[in-house]
Amino acid sequence: MLCNVSISLLVIANLLIPAAILIFASGFFPYKPFLPGRAQYHVDENDSISDPPFDKVIFMVVDALRSDFVYSTDSGFHFTQSLIRSGAAIPFTAHATPPTITMPRVKAITTGSIPSFLDVILNFAESDASSTLTTQDNWPFQLKAKPGGRLVMYGDDTWLRLFPDTFFRSDGTTSFFVSDFTEVDRNVTRHVPTELDHSDWNGMIMHYLGLDHIGHKSGPRSPHMIPKHHEMDAIVQQIYQALQTKDHLKSTLLVLCGDHGMNDAGNHGGSGPGETSPALVFMSPKLEDISFGTPCPLENPKNAFQYYNVIEQSDVAPTLAGLLGFPIPLNNLGIFIPEFLRFWSESSSLLETGTRLL
């Protein structure tokens, strides 16, 4: 009798195990439905449309660019800090929700939505094609859809997997040779002078990997880290000076950001304060018209790594939509960053712009 009971309990336990796994998986890897198609403007014939502040964007991602790497007294981003003080740059800390790895963070930045933990697996599958954003609305597609829209991309090939057949010119680099601190970034930088001379694109995306590799190999306090700050800051200076001097870049917005941060061991993926607090800086000479500047660098903030105003990474997509004049992606959950509302001084033009974006 006791043997029969034990067998019955064993059978029940073996039936419950897969059921428990399925229940756990459905909660941890939930299916997130999204609206198919692309957002479009809804404008009446009698509506007057004001021009957006910018017509081009240079989107510079420095992988694992934690907020203190740019804003603290220990930072090597001295030129970027000078722009913040002058008002030509507006700084934020962009909260990155877990998982803090590249693919889901790029999805959040470009679609305005919140990716799932399933993207952790897809992030490491370099040959995977199921993770593309070809069927989900995003700002690179909207920017390309503008009249004369063309995009170029250099750096982490995650962008090429997410946006296949999107870029007019591109040169991708793999992100998994973590011992490479230099060549992986030089492969991006070598294209910068040529692209700054070209006027045939309205969006340039760069994704630098060297700083993240330094973190993985030797941590955020590595002796290699400050020289890498200086290298990235020099790229910012080169681009910003081109915005000042080249006529075809006069209305170009430069965005410097991290996709995520890193913890004290130099790793990421979890929900620690350092991992979820990347820097985000909008830069342009035009920003001096709406910003009076802010002190930089800063001492350590009261809340770890939360410098200046804290926004969500999903706010990047609707903010770029408003600043560059294209529809907000359909599945966006973010909001337009309020600091940039000053570009529309009259309430009527602000209302018109808001109505058109929605």
Short mmCIF file of C-alpha atoms in Angstrom, two decimals:
data_model
loop_
_atom_site.label_atom_id
_atom_site.label_comp_id
_atom_site.label_asym_id
_atom_site.label_seq_id
_atom_site.Cartn_x
_atom_site.Cartn_y
_atom_site.Cartn_z
CA MET A 1 0.00 0.00 0.00
CA LEU A 2 2.78 2.42 0.97
CA CYS A 3 4.62 1.58 -2.25
CA ASN A 4 1.55 2.42 -4.35
CA VAL A 5 1.21 5.79 -2.59
CA SER A 6 4.87 6.59 -3.21
CA ILE A 7 4.54 5.71 -6.89
CA SER A 8 1.43 7.88 -7.19
CA LEU A 9 3.17 10.83 -5.56
CA LEU A 10 6.18 10.39 -7.86
CA VAL A 11 3.94 10.38 -10.93
CA ILE A 12 2.13 13.51 -9.74
CA ALA A 13 5.44 15.24 -9.01
CA ASN A 14 6.74 14.43 -12.49
CA LEU A 15 3.58 15.85 -14.02
CA LEU A 16 3.76 19.01 -11.93
CA ILE A 17 7.40 19.78 -12.81
CA PRO A 18 6.79 20.57 -16.50
CA ALA A 19 3.60 22.41 -15.56
CA ALA A 20 5.59 24.56 -13.12
CA ILE A 21 8.22 25.24 -15.77
CA LEU A 22 5.55 26.33 -18.24
CA ILE A 23 3.92 28.63 -15.68
CA PHE A 24 7.31 30.15 -14.79
CA ALA A 25 8.28 30.60 -18.44
CA SER A 26 4.98 32.25 -19.35
CA GLY A 27 5.57 34.82 -16.61
CA PHE A 28 9.30 35.33 -17.08
CA PHE A 29 9.17 35.32 -20.90
CA PRO A 30 5.72 36.76 -21.57
CA TYR A 31 4.45 37.30 -25.08
CA LYS A 32 4.13 41.01 -25.69
CA PRO A 33 1.75 41.84 -28.52
CA PHE A 34 2.54 44.94 -30.54
CA LEU A 35 0.72 47.01 -33.09
CA PRO A 36 1.83 46.12 -36.62
CA GLY A 37 2.49 48.71 -39.30
CA ARG A 38 3.97 52.19 -39.18
CA ALA A 39 2.73 55.38 -37.60
CA GLN A 40 1.64 58.14 -39.95
CA TYR A 41 0.80 61.80 -39.57
CA HIS A 42 -2.86 62.81 -39.52
CA VAL A 43 -2.88 66.33 -40.89
CA ASP A 44 -5.83 68.23 -42.35
CA GLU A 45 -5.36 70.28 -45.48
CA ASN A 46 -5.84 73.52 -43.58
CA ASP A 47 -3.31 72.70 -40.86
CA SER A 48 -0.10 74.72 -40.76
CA ILE A 49 2.98 72.65 -39.94
CA SER A 50 5.97 74.22 -38.23
CA ASP A 51 9.42 73.01 -39.19
CA PRO A 52 11.18 70.75 -36.67
CA PRO A 53 14.30 72.12 -34.95
CA PHE A 54 16.58 69.51 -36.58
CA ASP A 55 16.74 67.67 -39.89
CA LYS A 56 19.58 65.22 -39.15
CA VAL A 57 20.75 63.18 -36.17
CA ILE A 58 24.08 61.63 -35.26
CA PHE A 59 23.34 58.94 -32.69
CA MET A 60 26.53 57.94 -30.87
CA VAL A 61 26.21 54.96 -28.54
CA VAL A 62 29.15 54.19 -26.25
CA ASP A 63 28.46 50.74 -24.89
CA ALA A 64 28.21 50.64 -21.08
CA LEU A 65 28.60 54.43 -20.73
CA ARG A 66 27.64 54.76 -17.07
CA SER A 67 26.45 58.19 -15.99
CA ASP A 68 29.45 58.97 -13.78
CA PHE A 69 31.81 58.30 -16.69
CA VAL A 70 30.54 61.54 -18.24
CA TYR A 71 29.30 63.70 -15.36
CA SER A 72 31.57 63.06 -12.36
CA THR A 73 34.80 64.77 -11.33
CA ASP A 74 36.64 61.57 -12.30
CA SER A 75 35.39 61.74 -15.90
CA GLY A 76 37.60 62.16 -18.93
CA PHE A 77 34.81 63.74 -21.02
CA HIS A 78 36.11 67.27 -20.54
CA PHE A 79 34.86 68.73 -23.83
CA THR A 80 31.40 67.24 -23.31
CA GLN A 81 31.33 68.73 -19.82
CA SER A 82 32.22 72.15 -21.25
CA LEU A 83 29.23 71.91 -23.61
CA ILE A 84 26.96 71.10 -20.68
CA ARG A 85 28.21 74.15 -18.81
CA SER A 86 27.71 76.40 -21.84
CA GLY A 87 24.16 75.24 -22.58
CA ALA A 88 25.06 73.59 -25.90
CA ALA A 89 24.38 70.19 -24.31
CA ILE A 90 21.51 69.00 -22.11
CA PRO A 91 22.40 66.04 -19.85
CA PHE A 92 20.24 63.27 -18.39
CA THR A 93 20.54 59.91 -16.71
CA ALA A 94 18.50 57.46 -18.79
CA HIS A 95 17.07 54.67 -16.68
CA ALA A 96 17.59 51.29 -18.37
CA THR A 97 15.20 48.57 -17.22
CA PRO A 98 16.58 45.02 -16.90
CA PRO A 99 17.85 43.08 -18.74
CA THR A 100 20.70 45.54 -19.13
CA ILE A 101 22.30 44.06 -22.24
CA THR A 102 22.64 45.56 -25.69
CA MET A 103 19.85 44.08 -27.82
CA PRO A 104 16.88 44.79 -25.50
CA ARG A 105 18.26 48.24 -24.69
CA VAL A 106 18.61 49.15 -28.38
CA LYS A 107 15.04 47.93 -28.89
CA ALA A 108 13.82 50.16 -26.08
CA ILE A 109 15.71 53.19 -27.41
CA THR A 110 14.46 52.78 -30.98
CA THR A 111 10.85 51.65 -30.45
CA GLY A 112 9.99 53.31 -27.14
CA SER A 113 8.74 49.96 -25.83
CA ILE A 114 9.96 47.67 -23.05
CA PRO A 115 11.62 44.44 -24.31
CA SER A 116 11.40 41.11 -22.49
CA PHE A 117 13.97 38.76 -20.96
CA LEU A 118 13.72 36.56 -24.05
CA ASP A 119 16.03 39.07 -25.69
CA VAL A 120 18.79 37.94 -23.31
CA ILE A 121 18.96 34.68 -25.26
CA LEU A 122 18.61 36.35 -28.66
CA ASN A 123 21.39 38.81 -27.76
CA PHE A 124 23.97 36.00 -27.87
CA ALA A 125 22.67 34.32 -31.03
CA GLU A 126 24.65 36.16 -33.70
CA SER A 127 23.01 34.21 -36.54
CA ASP A 128 19.47 34.71 -35.21
CA ALA A 129 17.13 36.51 -37.57
CA SER A 130 13.92 36.32 -35.53
CA SER A 131 14.83 39.31 -33.37
CA THR A 132 14.65 41.92 -36.14
CA LEU A 133 12.47 44.99 -35.87
CA THR A 134 11.32 44.87 -39.49
CA THR A 135 7.69 44.39 -38.42
CA GLN A 136 7.77 46.77 -35.44
CA ASP A 137 7.69 50.53 -35.80
CA ASN A 138 10.87 52.35 -34.78
CA TRP A 139 12.55 55.73 -35.25
CA PRO A 140 15.29 54.57 -37.67
CA PHE A 141 12.55 53.41 -40.06
CA GLN A 142 10.60 56.63 -39.60
CA LEU A 143 13.71 58.72 -40.17
CA LYS A 144 14.54 56.78 -43.32
CA ALA A 145 10.95 57.18 -44.54
CA LYS A 146 11.29 60.98 -44.60
CA PRO A 147 11.85 62.53 -48.06
CA GLY A 148 15.47 61.88 -49.02
CA GLY A 149 15.99 59.75 -45.91
CA ARG A 150 19.15 57.64 -45.79
CA LEU A 151 20.88 56.07 -42.81
CA VAL A 152 24.49 55.01 -42.27
CA MET A 153 25.73 52.85 -39.41
CA TYR A 154 29.12 51.88 -37.99
CA GLY A 155 29.91 49.72 -34.98
CA ASP A 156 28.14 46.95 -33.09
CA ASP A 157 26.50 44.63 -35.63
CA THR A 158 23.49 44.25 -33.32
CA TRP A 159 22.05 47.18 -35.28
CA LEU A 160 22.50 45.30 -38.55
CA ARG A 161 20.63 42.29 -37.13
CA LEU A 162 17.81 44.43 -35.75
CA PHE A 163 17.50 46.59 -38.88
CA PRO A 164 18.42 44.46 -41.91
CA ASP A 165 18.51 46.22 -45.29
CA THR A 166 18.04 49.59 -43.57
CA PHE A 167 21.41 51.28 -43.92
CA PHE A 168 22.73 52.95 -47.06
CA ARG A 169 26.32 52.41 -45.87
CA SER A 170 27.43 50.29 -42.92
CA ASP A 171 30.38 48.51 -41.35
CA GLY A 172 29.52 46.21 -38.46
CA THR A 173 31.81 44.83 -35.76
CA THR A 174 31.17 41.88 -33.47
CA SER A 175 30.82 42.59 -29.76
CA PHE A 176 32.24 39.37 -28.35
CA PHE A 177 36.02 39.87 -28.72
CA VAL A 178 36.23 41.53 -25.32
CA SER A 179 40.03 41.62 -25.27
CA ASP A 180 39.97 44.19 -28.08
CA PHE A 181 39.96 47.69 -26.61
CA THR A 182 41.21 49.65 -29.61
CA GLU A 183 40.65 48.22 -33.10
CA VAL A 184 36.94 47.67 -32.46
CA ASP A 185 36.57 51.44 -31.97
CA ARG A 186 39.04 52.53 -34.64
CA ASN A 187 36.93 50.62 -37.14
CA VAL A 188 34.11 53.04 -36.32
CA THR A 189 36.13 56.24 -36.01
CA ARG A 190 37.87 55.81 -39.38
CA HIS A 191 34.53 56.45 -41.10
CA VAL A 192 33.67 59.63 -39.18
CA PRO A 193 35.60 62.27 -41.19
CA THR A 194 34.28 60.97 -44.51
CA GLU A 195 30.68 60.79 -43.32
CA LEU A 196 30.83 64.29 -41.86
CA ASP A 197 31.76 65.54 -45.34
CA HIS A 198 28.86 63.67 -46.97
CA SER A 199 25.45 65.32 -47.17
CA ASP A 200 23.55 62.29 -48.52
CA TRP A 201 22.26 60.97 -45.17
CA ASN A 202 19.90 62.25 -42.49
CA GLY A 203 20.86 59.76 -39.80
CA MET A 204 24.25 58.37 -38.72
CA ILE A 205 24.43 55.73 -36.00
CA MET A 206 27.70 54.79 -34.30
CA HIS A 207 28.05 52.15 -31.61
CA TYR A 208 31.42 51.98 -29.84
CA LEU A 209 32.32 48.81 -27.91
CA GLY A 210 35.78 49.45 -26.45
CA LEU A 211 34.67 50.96 -23.14
CA ASP A 212 32.39 47.99 -22.44
CA HIS A 213 35.25 45.60 -23.21
CA ILE A 214 37.52 47.40 -20.75
CA GLY A 215 34.84 47.04 -18.08
CA HIS A 216 34.46 43.31 -18.68
CA LYS A 217 38.19 42.67 -18.57
CA SER A 218 39.35 44.94 -15.76
CA GLY A 219 36.42 46.88 -14.30
CA PRO A 220 35.33 50.55 -14.26
CA ARG A 221 38.46 51.68 -12.43
CA SER A 222 40.83 50.15 -14.95
CA PRO A 223 43.84 52.27 -15.95
CA HIS A 224 42.53 51.91 -19.53
CA MET A 225 39.24 53.59 -18.70
CA ILE A 226 40.18 57.30 -18.54
CA PRO A 227 42.15 57.14 -21.83
CA LYS A 228 39.04 55.61 -23.40
CA HIS A 229 36.99 58.53 -22.01
CA HIS A 230 39.40 60.93 -23.69
CA GLU A 231 39.17 59.01 -26.96
CA MET A 232 35.37 59.09 -27.01
CA ASP A 233 35.31 62.74 -25.93
CA ALA A 234 37.62 63.60 -28.83
CA ILE A 235 35.07 62.04 -31.22
CA VAL A 236 32.35 64.19 -29.68
CA GLN A 237 34.54 67.27 -30.16
CA GLN A 238 35.27 66.37 -33.79
CA ILE A 239 31.58 65.94 -34.56
CA TYR A 240 30.48 69.05 -32.67
CA GLN A 241 33.02 71.24 -34.44
CA ALA A 242 31.70 69.88 -37.75
CA LEU A 243 28.18 70.91 -36.68
CA GLN A 244 29.52 74.43 -36.16
CA THR A 245 31.44 74.75 -39.42
CA LYS A 246 29.72 72.66 -42.12
CA ASP A 247 26.61 74.16 -43.69
CA HIS A 248 24.91 70.82 -44.34
CA LEU A 249 25.20 69.97 -40.61
CA LYS A 250 23.84 73.26 -39.21
CA SER A 251 20.57 71.61 -38.14
CA THR A 252 22.04 68.33 -36.92
CA LEU A 253 21.43 66.92 -33.44
CA LEU A 254 24.22 64.92 -31.78
CA VAL A 255 23.10 62.38 -29.18
CA LEU A 256 25.67 60.68 -26.92
CA CYS A 257 24.36 57.82 -24.82
CA GLY A 258 25.06 54.47 -23.24
CA ASP A 259 22.84 51.47 -23.88
CA HIS A 260 23.37 50.42 -20.25
CA GLY A 261 25.90 50.95 -17.47
CA MET A 262 28.06 48.52 -15.53
CA ASN A 263 28.49 47.36 -11.95
CA ASP A 264 31.64 47.63 -9.84
CA ALA A 265 32.95 44.42 -11.41
CA GLY A 266 32.51 45.84 -14.92
CA ASN A 267 29.64 43.54 -15.83
CA HIS A 268 25.99 44.17 -16.62
CA GLY A 269 22.68 42.42 -17.24
CA GLY A 270 21.05 42.88 -13.84
CA SER A 271 19.25 45.67 -12.02
CA GLY A 272 22.04 47.25 -9.96
CA PRO A 273 22.20 51.07 -9.83
CA GLY A 274 25.34 51.20 -11.94
CA GLU A 275 23.92 48.86 -14.57
CA THR A 276 20.64 50.77 -14.98
CA SER A 277 22.08 54.31 -15.11
CA PRO A 278 23.67 55.15 -18.47
CA ALA A 279 24.41 58.71 -19.53
CA LEU A 280 22.35 60.53 -22.17
CA VAL A 281 23.44 63.89 -23.62
CA PHE A 282 21.78 65.91 -26.42
CA MET A 283 24.20 68.32 -28.12
CA SER A 284 23.87 71.07 -30.72
CA PRO A 285 24.71 74.78 -31.01
CA LYS A 286 20.95 75.31 -31.34
CA LEU A 287 20.42 74.12 -27.77
CA GLU A 288 22.01 77.33 -26.50
CA ASP A 289 18.75 79.06 -27.52
CA ILE A 290 16.76 77.06 -24.94
CA SER A 291 19.35 76.17 -22.29
CA PHE A 292 21.42 78.38 -20.02
CA GLY A 293 23.83 75.61 -19.06
CA THR A 294 24.25 73.62 -15.89
CA PRO A 295 27.23 72.89 -13.61
CA CYS A 296 29.42 69.99 -14.70
CA PRO A 297 31.19 67.96 -13.41
CA LEU A 298 29.22 67.12 -10.28
CA GLU A 299 30.09 65.44 -7.04
CA ASN A 300 28.53 62.05 -6.35
CA PRO A 301 24.71 62.40 -6.31
CA LYS A 302 22.54 61.48 -3.33
CA ASN A 303 21.03 58.60 -5.27
CA ALA A 304 23.78 56.45 -6.76
CA PHE A 305 24.58 57.33 -10.39
CA GLN A 306 21.46 59.50 -10.82
CA TYR A 307 22.89 62.74 -12.18
CA TYR A 308 20.61 65.54 -13.42
CA ASN A 309 17.05 64.63 -14.42
CA VAL A 310 16.34 60.91 -14.70
CA ILE A 311 14.29 59.82 -17.71
CA GLU A 312 13.39 56.45 -19.20
CA GLN A 313 15.26 55.13 -22.21
CA SER A 314 11.89 54.70 -23.90
CA ASP A 315 11.58 58.52 -23.87
CA VAL A 316 14.30 58.79 -26.52
CA ALA A 317 12.03 57.61 -29.37
CA PRO A 318 9.22 60.20 -28.95
CA THR A 319 11.74 62.95 -28.24
CA LEU A 320 13.64 62.30 -31.46
CA ALA A 321 10.30 62.15 -33.30
CA GLY A 322 9.41 65.64 -32.11
CA LEU A 323 12.85 67.15 -32.66
CA LEU A 324 13.28 65.70 -36.16
CA GLY A 325 9.68 65.85 -37.35
CA PHE A 326 8.50 62.27 -37.89
CA PRO A 327 5.67 60.22 -36.33
CA ILE A 328 6.16 58.63 -32.92
CA PRO A 329 6.57 54.82 -33.29
CA LEU A 330 3.26 53.00 -32.81
CA ASN A 331 4.29 50.91 -29.78
CA ASN A 332 5.96 53.74 -27.92
CA LEU A 333 5.43 53.92 -24.15
CA GLY A 334 7.73 56.88 -23.53
CA ILE A 335 7.07 60.59 -23.27
CA PHE A 336 8.57 63.65 -24.94
CA ILE A 337 11.33 65.02 -22.70
CA PRO A 338 9.92 68.31 -21.30
CA GLU A 339 13.21 70.24 -21.47
CA PHE A 340 12.89 70.43 -25.27
CA LEU A 341 9.40 71.94 -25.27
CA ARG A 342 11.09 75.36 -25.19
CA PHE A 343 11.76 75.01 -28.92
CA TRP A 344 8.06 75.76 -29.44
CA SER A 345 7.64 79.13 -27.80
CA GLU A 346 4.03 79.62 -28.86
CA SER A 347 1.33 77.35 -27.48
CA SER A 348 -0.37 77.12 -30.87
CA SER A 349 2.72 75.73 -32.62
CA LEU A 350 3.30 73.32 -29.72
CA LEU A 351 -0.28 72.07 -29.99
CA GLU A 352 0.04 71.65 -33.75
CA THR A 353 3.26 69.68 -33.38
CA GLY A 354 1.84 67.48 -30.64
CA THR A 355 -1.31 66.73 -32.62
CA ARG A 356 0.71 65.87 -35.72
CA LEU A 357 3.03 63.50 -33.80
CA LEU A 358 0.13 61.64 -32.26
#
